Coordinates of C-alpha atoms (C1' of nucleotides) in Angstrom, one line a residue:
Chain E
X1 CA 24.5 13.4 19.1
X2 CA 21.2 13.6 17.1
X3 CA 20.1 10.9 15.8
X4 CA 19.0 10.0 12.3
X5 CA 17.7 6.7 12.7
X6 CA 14.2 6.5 13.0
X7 CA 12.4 7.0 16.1
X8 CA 9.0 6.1 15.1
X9 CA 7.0 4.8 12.1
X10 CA 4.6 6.9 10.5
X11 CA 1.3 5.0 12.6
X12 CA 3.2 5.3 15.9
X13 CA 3.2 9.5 16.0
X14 CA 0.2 10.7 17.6
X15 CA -1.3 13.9 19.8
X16 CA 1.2 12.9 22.6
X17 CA 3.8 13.8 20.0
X18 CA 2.5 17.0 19.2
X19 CA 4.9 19.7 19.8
X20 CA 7.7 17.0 20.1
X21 CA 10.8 16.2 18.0
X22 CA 10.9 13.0 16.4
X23 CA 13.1 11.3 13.5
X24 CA 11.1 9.4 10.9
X25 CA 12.6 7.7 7.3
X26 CA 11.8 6.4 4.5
X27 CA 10.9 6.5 0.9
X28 CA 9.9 9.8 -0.8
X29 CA 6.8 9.1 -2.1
X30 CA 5.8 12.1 -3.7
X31 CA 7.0 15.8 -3.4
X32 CA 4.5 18.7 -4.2
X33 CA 6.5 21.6 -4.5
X34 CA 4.1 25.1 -4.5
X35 CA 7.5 28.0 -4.4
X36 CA 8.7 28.0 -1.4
X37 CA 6.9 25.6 0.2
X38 CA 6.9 21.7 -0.5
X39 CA 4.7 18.7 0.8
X40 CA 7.0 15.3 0.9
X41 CA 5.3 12.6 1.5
X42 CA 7.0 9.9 3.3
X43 CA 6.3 6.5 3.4
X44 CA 7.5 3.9 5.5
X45 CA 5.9 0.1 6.1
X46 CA 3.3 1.4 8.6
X47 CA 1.8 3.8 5.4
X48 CA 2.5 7.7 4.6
X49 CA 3.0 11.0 6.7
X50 CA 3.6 14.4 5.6
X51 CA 6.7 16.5 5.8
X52 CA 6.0 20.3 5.3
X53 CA 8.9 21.7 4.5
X54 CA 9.1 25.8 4.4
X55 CA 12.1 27.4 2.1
X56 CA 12.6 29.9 4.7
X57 CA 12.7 27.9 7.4
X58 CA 15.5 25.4 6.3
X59 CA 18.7 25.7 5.2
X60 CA 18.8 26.5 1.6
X61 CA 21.0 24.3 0.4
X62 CA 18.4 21.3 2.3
X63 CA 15.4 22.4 1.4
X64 CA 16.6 22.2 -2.7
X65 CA 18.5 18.6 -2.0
X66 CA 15.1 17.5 0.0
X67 CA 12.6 18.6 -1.9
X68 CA 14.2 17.9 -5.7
X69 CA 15.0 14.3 -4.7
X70 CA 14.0 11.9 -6.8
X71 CA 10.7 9.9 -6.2
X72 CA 11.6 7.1 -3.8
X73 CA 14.7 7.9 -3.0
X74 CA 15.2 7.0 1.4
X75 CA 15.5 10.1 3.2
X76 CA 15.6 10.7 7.2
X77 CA 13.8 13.7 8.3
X78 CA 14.0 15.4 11.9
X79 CA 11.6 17.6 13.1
X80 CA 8.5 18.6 14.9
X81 CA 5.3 17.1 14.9
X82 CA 2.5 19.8 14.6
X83 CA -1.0 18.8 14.5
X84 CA -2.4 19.8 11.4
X85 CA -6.2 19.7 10.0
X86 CA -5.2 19.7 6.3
X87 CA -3.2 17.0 7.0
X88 CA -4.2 13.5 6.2
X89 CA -2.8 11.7 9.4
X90 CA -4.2 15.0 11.5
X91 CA -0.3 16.0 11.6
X92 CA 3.0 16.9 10.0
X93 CA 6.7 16.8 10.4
X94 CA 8.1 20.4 10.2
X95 CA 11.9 19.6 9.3
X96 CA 14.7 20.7 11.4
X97 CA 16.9 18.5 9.4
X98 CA 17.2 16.5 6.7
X99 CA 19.2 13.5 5.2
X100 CA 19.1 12.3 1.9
X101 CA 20.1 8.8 2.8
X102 CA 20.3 7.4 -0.6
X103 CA 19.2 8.9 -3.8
X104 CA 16.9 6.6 -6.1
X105 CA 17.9 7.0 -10.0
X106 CA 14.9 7.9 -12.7
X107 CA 12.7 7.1 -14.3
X108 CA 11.8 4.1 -12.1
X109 CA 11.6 1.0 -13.6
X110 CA 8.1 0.5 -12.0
X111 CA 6.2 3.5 -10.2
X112 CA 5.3 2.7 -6.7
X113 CA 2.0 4.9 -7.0
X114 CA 1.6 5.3 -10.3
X115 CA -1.6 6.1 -12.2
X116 CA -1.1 3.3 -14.2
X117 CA -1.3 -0.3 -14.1
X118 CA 1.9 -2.8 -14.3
X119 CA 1.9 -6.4 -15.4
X120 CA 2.9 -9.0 -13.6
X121 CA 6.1 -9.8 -15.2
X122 CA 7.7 -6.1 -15.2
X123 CA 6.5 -6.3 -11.5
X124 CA 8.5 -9.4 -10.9
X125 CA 11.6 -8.2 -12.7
X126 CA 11.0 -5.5 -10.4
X127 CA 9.5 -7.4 -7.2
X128 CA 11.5 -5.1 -4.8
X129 CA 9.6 -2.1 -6.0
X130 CA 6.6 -3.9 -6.4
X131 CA 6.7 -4.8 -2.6
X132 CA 7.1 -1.1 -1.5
X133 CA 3.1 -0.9 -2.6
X134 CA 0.8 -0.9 0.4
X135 CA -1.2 -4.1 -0.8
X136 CA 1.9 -5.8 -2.2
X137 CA 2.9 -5.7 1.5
X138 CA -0.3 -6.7 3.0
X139 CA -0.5 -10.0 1.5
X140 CA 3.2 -10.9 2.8
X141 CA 2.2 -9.4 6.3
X142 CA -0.8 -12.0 6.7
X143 CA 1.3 -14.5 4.8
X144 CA 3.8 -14.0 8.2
X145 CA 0.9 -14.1 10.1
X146 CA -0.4 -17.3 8.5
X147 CA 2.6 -19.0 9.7
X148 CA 2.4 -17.5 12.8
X149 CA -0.9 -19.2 13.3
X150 CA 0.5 -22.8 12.1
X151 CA 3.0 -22.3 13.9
X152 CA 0.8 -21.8 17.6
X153 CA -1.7 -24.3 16.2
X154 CA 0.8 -27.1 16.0
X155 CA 2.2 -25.9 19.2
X156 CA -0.5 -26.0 20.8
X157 CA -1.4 -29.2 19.4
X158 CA 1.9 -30.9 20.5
X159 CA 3.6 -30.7 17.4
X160 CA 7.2 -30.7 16.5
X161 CA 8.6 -28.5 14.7
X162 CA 11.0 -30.2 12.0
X163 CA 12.9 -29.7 9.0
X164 CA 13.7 -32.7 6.5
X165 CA 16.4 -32.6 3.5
X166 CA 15.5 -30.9 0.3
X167 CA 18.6 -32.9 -1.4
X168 CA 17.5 -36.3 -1.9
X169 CA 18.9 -38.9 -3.7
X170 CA 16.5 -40.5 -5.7
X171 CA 12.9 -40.1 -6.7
X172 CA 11.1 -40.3 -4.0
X173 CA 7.4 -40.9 -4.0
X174 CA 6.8 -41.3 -8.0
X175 CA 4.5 -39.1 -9.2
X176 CA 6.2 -35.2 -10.1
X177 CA 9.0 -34.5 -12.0
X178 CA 12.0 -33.8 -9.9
X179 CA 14.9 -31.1 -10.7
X180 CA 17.8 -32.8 -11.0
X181 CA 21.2 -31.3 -9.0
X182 CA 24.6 -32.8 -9.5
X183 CA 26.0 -33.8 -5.8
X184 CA 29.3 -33.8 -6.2
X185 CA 30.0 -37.1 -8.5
X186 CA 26.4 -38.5 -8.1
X187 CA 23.0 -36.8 -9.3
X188 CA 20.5 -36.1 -6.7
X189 CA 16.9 -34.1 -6.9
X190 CA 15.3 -31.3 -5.2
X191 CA 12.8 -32.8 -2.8
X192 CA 9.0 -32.4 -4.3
X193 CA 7.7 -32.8 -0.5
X194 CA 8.8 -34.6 2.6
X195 CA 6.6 -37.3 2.6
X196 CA 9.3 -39.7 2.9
X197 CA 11.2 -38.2 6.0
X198 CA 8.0 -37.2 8.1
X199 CA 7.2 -40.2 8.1
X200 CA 10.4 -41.7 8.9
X201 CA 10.3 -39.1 12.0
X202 CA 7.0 -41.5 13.0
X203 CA 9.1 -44.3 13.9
X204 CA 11.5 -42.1 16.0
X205 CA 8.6 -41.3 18.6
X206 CA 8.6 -38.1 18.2
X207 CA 4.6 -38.6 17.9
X208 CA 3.6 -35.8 15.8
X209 CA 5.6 -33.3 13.7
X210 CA 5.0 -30.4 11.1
X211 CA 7.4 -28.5 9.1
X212 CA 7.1 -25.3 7.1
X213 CA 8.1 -27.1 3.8
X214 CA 9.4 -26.6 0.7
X215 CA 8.2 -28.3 -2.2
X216 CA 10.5 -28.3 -5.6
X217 CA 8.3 -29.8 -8.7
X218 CA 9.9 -29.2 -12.2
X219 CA 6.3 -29.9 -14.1
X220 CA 5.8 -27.4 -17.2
X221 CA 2.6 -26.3 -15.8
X222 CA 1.8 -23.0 -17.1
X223 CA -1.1 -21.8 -14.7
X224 CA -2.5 -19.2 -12.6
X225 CA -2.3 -22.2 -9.5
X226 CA 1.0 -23.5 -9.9
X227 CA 4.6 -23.0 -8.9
X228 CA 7.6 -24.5 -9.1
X229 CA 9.0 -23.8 -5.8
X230 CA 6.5 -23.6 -3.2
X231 CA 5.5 -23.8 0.4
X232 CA 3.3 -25.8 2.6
X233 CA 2.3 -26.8 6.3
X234 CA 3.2 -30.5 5.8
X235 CA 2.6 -32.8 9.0
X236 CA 2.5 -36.2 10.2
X237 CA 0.7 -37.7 12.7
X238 CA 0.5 -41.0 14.8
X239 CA -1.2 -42.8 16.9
X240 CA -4.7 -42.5 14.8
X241 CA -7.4 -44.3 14.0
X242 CA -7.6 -43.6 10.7
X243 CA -8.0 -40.5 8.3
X244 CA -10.7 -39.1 10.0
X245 CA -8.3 -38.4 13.0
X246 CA -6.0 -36.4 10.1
X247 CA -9.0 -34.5 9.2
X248 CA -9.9 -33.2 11.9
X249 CA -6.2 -31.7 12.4
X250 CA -6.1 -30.1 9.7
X251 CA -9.7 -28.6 9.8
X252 CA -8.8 -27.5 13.1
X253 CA -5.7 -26.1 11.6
X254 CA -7.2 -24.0 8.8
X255 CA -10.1 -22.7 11.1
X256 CA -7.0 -21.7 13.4
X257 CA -5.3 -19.9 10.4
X258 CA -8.6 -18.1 9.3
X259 CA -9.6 -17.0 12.5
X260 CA -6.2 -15.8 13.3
X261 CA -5.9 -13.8 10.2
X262 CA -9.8 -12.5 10.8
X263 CA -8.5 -11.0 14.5
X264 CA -4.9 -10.0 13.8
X265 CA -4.4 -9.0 9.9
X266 CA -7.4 -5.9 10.4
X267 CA -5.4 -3.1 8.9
X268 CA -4.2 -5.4 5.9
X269 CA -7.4 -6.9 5.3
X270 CA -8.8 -3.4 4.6
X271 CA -5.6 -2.1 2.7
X272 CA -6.5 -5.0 0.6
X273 CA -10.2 -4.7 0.6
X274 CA -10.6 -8.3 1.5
X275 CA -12.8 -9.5 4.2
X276 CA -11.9 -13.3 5.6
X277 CA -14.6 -15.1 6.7
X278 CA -14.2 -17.3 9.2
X279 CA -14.9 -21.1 8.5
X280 CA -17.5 -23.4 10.8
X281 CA -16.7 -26.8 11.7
X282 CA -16.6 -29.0 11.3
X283 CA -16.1 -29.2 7.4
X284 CA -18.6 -30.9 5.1
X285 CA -17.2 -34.3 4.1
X286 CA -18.1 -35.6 0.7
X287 CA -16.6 -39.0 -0.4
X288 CA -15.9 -39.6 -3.8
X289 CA -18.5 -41.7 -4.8
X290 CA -21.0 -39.0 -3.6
X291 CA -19.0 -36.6 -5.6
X292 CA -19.4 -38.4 -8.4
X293 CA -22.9 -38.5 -7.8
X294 CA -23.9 -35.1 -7.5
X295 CA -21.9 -34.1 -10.5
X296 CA -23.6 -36.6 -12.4
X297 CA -26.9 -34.6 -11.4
X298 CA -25.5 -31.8 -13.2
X299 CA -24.5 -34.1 -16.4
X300 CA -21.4 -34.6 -15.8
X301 CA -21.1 -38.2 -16.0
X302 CA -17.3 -39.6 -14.9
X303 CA -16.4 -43.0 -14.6
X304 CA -15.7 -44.3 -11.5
X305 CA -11.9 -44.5 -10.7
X306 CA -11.8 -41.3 -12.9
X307 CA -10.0 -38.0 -12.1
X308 CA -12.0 -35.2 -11.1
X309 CA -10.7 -32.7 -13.6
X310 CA -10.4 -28.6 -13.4
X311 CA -13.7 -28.1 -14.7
X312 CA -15.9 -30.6 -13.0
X313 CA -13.8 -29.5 -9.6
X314 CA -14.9 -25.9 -9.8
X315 CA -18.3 -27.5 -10.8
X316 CA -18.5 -29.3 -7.5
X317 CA -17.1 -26.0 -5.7
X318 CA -20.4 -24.5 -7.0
X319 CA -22.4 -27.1 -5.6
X320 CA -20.8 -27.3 -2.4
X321 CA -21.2 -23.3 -2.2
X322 CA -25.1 -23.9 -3.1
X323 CA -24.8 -25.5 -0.1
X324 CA -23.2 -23.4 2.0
X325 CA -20.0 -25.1 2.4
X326 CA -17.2 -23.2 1.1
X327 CA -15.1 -25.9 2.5
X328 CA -15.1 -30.0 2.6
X329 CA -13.4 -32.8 2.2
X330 CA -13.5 -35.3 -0.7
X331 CA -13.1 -38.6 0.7
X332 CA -12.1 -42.0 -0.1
X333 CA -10.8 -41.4 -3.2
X334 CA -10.0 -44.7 -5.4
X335 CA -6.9 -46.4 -4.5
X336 CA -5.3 -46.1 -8.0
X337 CA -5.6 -42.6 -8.1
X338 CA -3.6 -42.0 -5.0
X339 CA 0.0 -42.8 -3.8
X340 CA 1.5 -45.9 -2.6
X341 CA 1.6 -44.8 1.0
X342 CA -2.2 -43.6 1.2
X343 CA -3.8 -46.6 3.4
X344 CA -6.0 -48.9 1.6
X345 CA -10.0 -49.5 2.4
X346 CA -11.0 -52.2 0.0
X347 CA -10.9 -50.6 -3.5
X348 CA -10.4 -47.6 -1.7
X349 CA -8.0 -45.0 0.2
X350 CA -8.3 -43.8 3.6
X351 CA -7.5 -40.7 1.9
X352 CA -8.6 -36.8 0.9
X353 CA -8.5 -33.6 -0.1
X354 CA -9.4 -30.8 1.6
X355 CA -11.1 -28.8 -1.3
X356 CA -12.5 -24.4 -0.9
X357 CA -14.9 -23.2 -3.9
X358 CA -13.3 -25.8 -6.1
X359 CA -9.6 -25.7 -5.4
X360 CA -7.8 -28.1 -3.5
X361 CA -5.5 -26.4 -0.8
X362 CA -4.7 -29.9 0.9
X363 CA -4.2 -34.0 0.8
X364 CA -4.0 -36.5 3.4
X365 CA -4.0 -40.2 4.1
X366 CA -3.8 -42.5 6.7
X367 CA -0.9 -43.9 6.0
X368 CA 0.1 -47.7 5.1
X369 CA 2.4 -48.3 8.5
X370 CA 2.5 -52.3 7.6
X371 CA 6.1 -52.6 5.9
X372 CA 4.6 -56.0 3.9
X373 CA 1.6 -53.8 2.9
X374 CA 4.0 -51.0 2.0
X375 CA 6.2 -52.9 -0.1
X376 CA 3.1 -54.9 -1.8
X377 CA 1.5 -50.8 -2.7
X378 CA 4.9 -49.8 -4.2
X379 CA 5.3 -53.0 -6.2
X380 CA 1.6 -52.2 -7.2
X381 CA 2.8 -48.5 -8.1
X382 CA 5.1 -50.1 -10.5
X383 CA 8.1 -49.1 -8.6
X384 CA 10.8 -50.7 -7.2
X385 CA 10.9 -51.5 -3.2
X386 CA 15.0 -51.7 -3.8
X387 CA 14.5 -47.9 -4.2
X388 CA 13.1 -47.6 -1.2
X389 CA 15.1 -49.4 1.3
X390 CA 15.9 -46.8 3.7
X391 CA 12.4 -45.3 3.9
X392 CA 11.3 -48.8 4.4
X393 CA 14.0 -49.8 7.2
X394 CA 11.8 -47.5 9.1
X395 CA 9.0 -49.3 9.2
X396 CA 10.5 -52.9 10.5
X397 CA 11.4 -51.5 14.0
X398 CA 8.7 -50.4 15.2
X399 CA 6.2 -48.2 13.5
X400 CA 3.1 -46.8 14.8
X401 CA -0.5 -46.4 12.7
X402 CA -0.1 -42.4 11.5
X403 CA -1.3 -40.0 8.7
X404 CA -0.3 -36.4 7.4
X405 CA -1.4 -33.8 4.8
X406 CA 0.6 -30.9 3.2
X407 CA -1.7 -27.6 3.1
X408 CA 0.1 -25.4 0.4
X409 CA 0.5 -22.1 1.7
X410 CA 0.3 -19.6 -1.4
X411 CA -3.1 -21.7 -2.0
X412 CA -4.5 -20.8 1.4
X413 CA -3.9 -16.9 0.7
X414 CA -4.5 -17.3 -2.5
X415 CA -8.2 -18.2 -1.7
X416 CA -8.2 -16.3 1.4
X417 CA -7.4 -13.4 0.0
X418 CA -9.3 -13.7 -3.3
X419 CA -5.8 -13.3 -5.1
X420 CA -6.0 -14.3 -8.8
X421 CA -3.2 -15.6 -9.5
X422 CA -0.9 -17.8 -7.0
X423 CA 2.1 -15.8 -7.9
X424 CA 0.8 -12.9 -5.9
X425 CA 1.9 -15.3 -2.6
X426 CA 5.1 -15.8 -2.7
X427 CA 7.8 -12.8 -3.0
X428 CA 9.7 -14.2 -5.7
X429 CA 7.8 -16.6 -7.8
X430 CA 9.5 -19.6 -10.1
X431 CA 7.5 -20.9 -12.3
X432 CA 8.3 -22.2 -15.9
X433 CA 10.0 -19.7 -17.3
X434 CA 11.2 -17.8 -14.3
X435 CA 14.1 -18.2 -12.1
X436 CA 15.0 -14.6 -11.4
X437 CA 14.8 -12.1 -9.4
Chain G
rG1 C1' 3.8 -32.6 -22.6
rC2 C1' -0.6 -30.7 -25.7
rC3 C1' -3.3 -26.3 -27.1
rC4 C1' -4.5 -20.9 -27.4
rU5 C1' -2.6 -16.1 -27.2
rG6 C1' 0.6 -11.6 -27.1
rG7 C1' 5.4 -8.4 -27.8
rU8 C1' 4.6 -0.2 -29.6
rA9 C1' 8.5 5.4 -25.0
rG10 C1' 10.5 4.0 -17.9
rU11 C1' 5.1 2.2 -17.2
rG12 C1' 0.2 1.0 -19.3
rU13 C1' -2.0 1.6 -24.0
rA14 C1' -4.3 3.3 -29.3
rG15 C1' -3.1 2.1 -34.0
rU16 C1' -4.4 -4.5 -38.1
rG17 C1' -0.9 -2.2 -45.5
rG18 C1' -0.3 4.3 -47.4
rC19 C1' -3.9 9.4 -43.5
rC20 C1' 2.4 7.1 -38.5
rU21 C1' 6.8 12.9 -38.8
rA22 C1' 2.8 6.8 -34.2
rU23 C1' -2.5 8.2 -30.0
rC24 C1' -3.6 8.9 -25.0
rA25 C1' -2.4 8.6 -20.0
rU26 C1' 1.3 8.0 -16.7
rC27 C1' 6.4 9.0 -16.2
rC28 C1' 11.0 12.0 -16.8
rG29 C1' 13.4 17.0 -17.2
rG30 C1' 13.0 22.6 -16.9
rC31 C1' 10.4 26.9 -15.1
rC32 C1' 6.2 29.3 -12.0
rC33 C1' 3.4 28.8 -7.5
rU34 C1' 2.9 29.2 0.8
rG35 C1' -1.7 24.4 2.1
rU36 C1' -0.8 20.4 -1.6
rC37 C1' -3.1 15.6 -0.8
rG38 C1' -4.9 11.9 -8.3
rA39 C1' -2.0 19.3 -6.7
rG40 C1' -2.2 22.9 -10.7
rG41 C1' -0.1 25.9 -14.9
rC42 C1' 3.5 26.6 -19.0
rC43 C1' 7.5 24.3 -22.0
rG44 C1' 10.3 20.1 -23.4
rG45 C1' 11.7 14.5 -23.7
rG46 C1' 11.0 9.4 -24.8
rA47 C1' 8.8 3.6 -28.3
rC48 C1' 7.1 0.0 -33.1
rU49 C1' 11.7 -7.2 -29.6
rC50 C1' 15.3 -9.3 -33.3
rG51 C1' 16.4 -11.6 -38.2
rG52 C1' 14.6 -13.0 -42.8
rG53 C1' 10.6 -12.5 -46.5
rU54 C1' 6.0 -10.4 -49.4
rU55 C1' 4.8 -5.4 -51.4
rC56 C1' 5.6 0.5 -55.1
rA57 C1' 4.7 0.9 -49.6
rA58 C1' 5.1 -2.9 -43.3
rA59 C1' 4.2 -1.2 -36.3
rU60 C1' 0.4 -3.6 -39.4
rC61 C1' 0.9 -9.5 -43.8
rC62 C1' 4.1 -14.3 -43.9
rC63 C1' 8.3 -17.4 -41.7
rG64 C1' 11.9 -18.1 -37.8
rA65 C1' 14.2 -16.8 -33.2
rC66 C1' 13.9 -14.7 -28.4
rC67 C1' 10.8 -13.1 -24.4
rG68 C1' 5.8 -13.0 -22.1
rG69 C1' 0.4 -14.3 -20.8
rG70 C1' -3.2 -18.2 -20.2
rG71 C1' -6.1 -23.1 -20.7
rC72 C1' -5.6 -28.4 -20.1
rG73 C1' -3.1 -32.5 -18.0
rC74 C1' -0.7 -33.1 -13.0
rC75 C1' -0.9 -31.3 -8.5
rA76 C1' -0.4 -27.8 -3.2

RNA sequence: GCCCUGGUAGUGUAGUGGCCUAUCAUCCGGCCCUGUCGAGGCCGGGACUCGGGUUCAAAUCCCGACCGGGGCGCCA
């Protein structure tokens, strides 16, 4: 029995297969037909070889079904490898037989290799084609590999991998807007992060903990930078001194991911025409009040307790870059601007953001762990402590001094990659308007 | 939530009152071709988002709907 599944992928054949029989498949990516002989050019998720097939060499019957399929349809080809000069791989496939596995209808809705430009919405409709492109591909292979890297990182680190409920029954933290679900006979939300649960997970003494998170925020942003549904490396931490101890994780952490992706993501990296550069630590650390100060150097003058907005945190990107630091920290932001769970200092929060070129991949705290001092900050926030009774149960048994961050993940290789717009990192994107594919 | 902006073949575009029987490329179909690789040659195919309105005349101007793109706020 000859098989028709494939044997190798198209990087895999090499001068040890010359001579040899081997089985390859995939998507017909284009046909050149010259009479009665046809190049097919196959493509599979390792790139493209060539299939030469001769009229007189084939079946009749197979060399018309082969070479007349339609552009991207998945074919199976066996035959010999021959080492060939004019071919672009330095060999081709000579078919001894062929199988049209499935036949892919025209036009397509979205050429794979077409001379001309799509935008991002018929891609989307269309995302499955979209992702058969070489650097469609690339950015979801180093997106695995991004994870990969968290995933040793943390490992490494002592970290526990965990995974926290997305259904929640109430608002959680304040802030977001939360999609609403109907659980059975009671309303319930879509989690916006887990905040809440890792740091329950600190009082369990499981130390130290990260998931690969979800995050579910029904704002009506409408920007290049935001999604609805999106990912993060979101951790918690104990045992620290304070948010310096946080910091130095998650600087670790993304030096990690960079260096990983530098070493391991080679082939993408070119496909994509990106070069990553890897980070020095540690990171430049800028608190807020010096923030304020050098964009005040530049005119802009904002009042302390202020938000830094868009235009005055690309601003202090530029300066930072003048500087040489592509990454840093803003520090010890004011206490009303953060959450009621960032650790006060003063007027202040043993919190930050981990900022690259202007755009904030990541936020932290130390953590209030003090269940008086907790329920004093929500009161504070204008919420109600009643809300939060089972989060705050936690923290009356027994809980230790910790902190955490979430580092989104279609940020990192959004910036790592150079990708304009966020939707390029994540396969199927929902934003405002968008819920399908 | 506020603001700006767009919708023309499968895809991407040109066209901003009459010269539009709508441009170009790509794509699709047919035929020719034994070394293509952005293959080439010949022939053919395909579109003005929808509904009102203004006008002698609307792809073009106005209103509405629907569907997009983006900025801000907020954040990852």
């Amino acid at each position: 029995m000859i098989t028709m599944i494939r044997q190798k992928y198209s990087n895999e054949i090499g001068s040890a297969d010359y001579g040899t029989e081997v089985t390859v498949a995939g998507w017909i990516e284009d046909v050149r037909k010259l009479g009665s002989v046809a190049f097919i050019i196959l493509r599979d998720r390792a790139g493209t070889l060539q299939v030469t097939a001769l009229k007189k060499e084939m079946p009749i019957e197979q060399f018309k079904e082969f070479t007349s399929a339609t552009r991207e349809s998945v074919v199976s080809v066996r035959g010999i490898v021959q080492q060939s000069a004019q071919a672009r791989n330095g060999y081709e496939i000579l078919p001894k037989e062929v199988k049209v596995l499935n036949l892919a209808a025209a036009p397509l809705p979205l050429g794979v290799v077409d001379k001309v430009e799509a935008d991002m919405d018929t891609r989307l409709d269309n995302r499955f084609i979209d992702l058969r492109k070489p650097n469609v591909q690339a950015i979801f292979k180093i997106r695995s590999a991004v994870i990969q890297a968290g995933r040793e990182y943390f490992a490494q680190n002592k970290f526990i991998e965990v995974h926290t409920p997305k259904i929640i029954s109430a608002s959680s933290e304040g802030g977001t807007a939360l999609f609403k679900v109907k659980y059975f006979e009671n309303d319930a939300y879509l989690a916006q992060s887990p905040q809440l649960y890792k740091q329950m997970m600190m009082a369990t003494g499981l130390d130290r903990v990260f998931e690969i998170a979800w995050y579910f925020r029904a704002e009506e942003h409408n920007t290049r930078r935001h999604l609805n549904e999106s990912t993060a490396f979101d951790i918690e931490m104990a045992f620290i001194n304070d948010e310096t101890d946080v910091m130095n994780t998650l600087e670790g952490l993304v030096h990690y991911i960079w260096k990983y992706v530098a070493e391991n993501c080679q082939t993408e990296l070119k496909t994509l025409g990106k070069e990553v550069k890897v980070p020095t630590l540690p990171f430049a650390r800028v608190s807020y009040d010096d923030a304020l100060k050098l964009l005040a150097e530049r005119g802009r003058n904002i009042e302390w307790g202020g938000d830094i907005g868009t235009e005055d945190e690309k601003l202090l990107g530029d300066i930072m870059k003048e500087n040489g630091q592509d990454f840093y920290f803003i520090t010890r932001y004011p206490l009303a601007a953060k959450p009621f769970y960032a650790h006060p200092e003063g007027d202040k929060a043993r919190a930050f953001d981990l900022e690259y070129c202007g755009m904030e991949l990541s936020s932290g705290a130390q953590r209030v762990h003090d269940p008086k001092l907790l329920e004093e900050r929500i009161a504070a926030k204008g919420l109600n402590p009643k809300d939060f009774e089972a989060y705050l149960k936690a923290f009356k048994y027994g809980m230790p001094p910790h902190g955490g961050f979430g580092l989104g993940i279609e940020r990192i290789l959004m910036e790592m990659l150079g990708q304009d717009n966020i939707r390029e990192c994540i396969l199927f994107p929902r934003d405002r308007t968008r819920i399908s594919p």
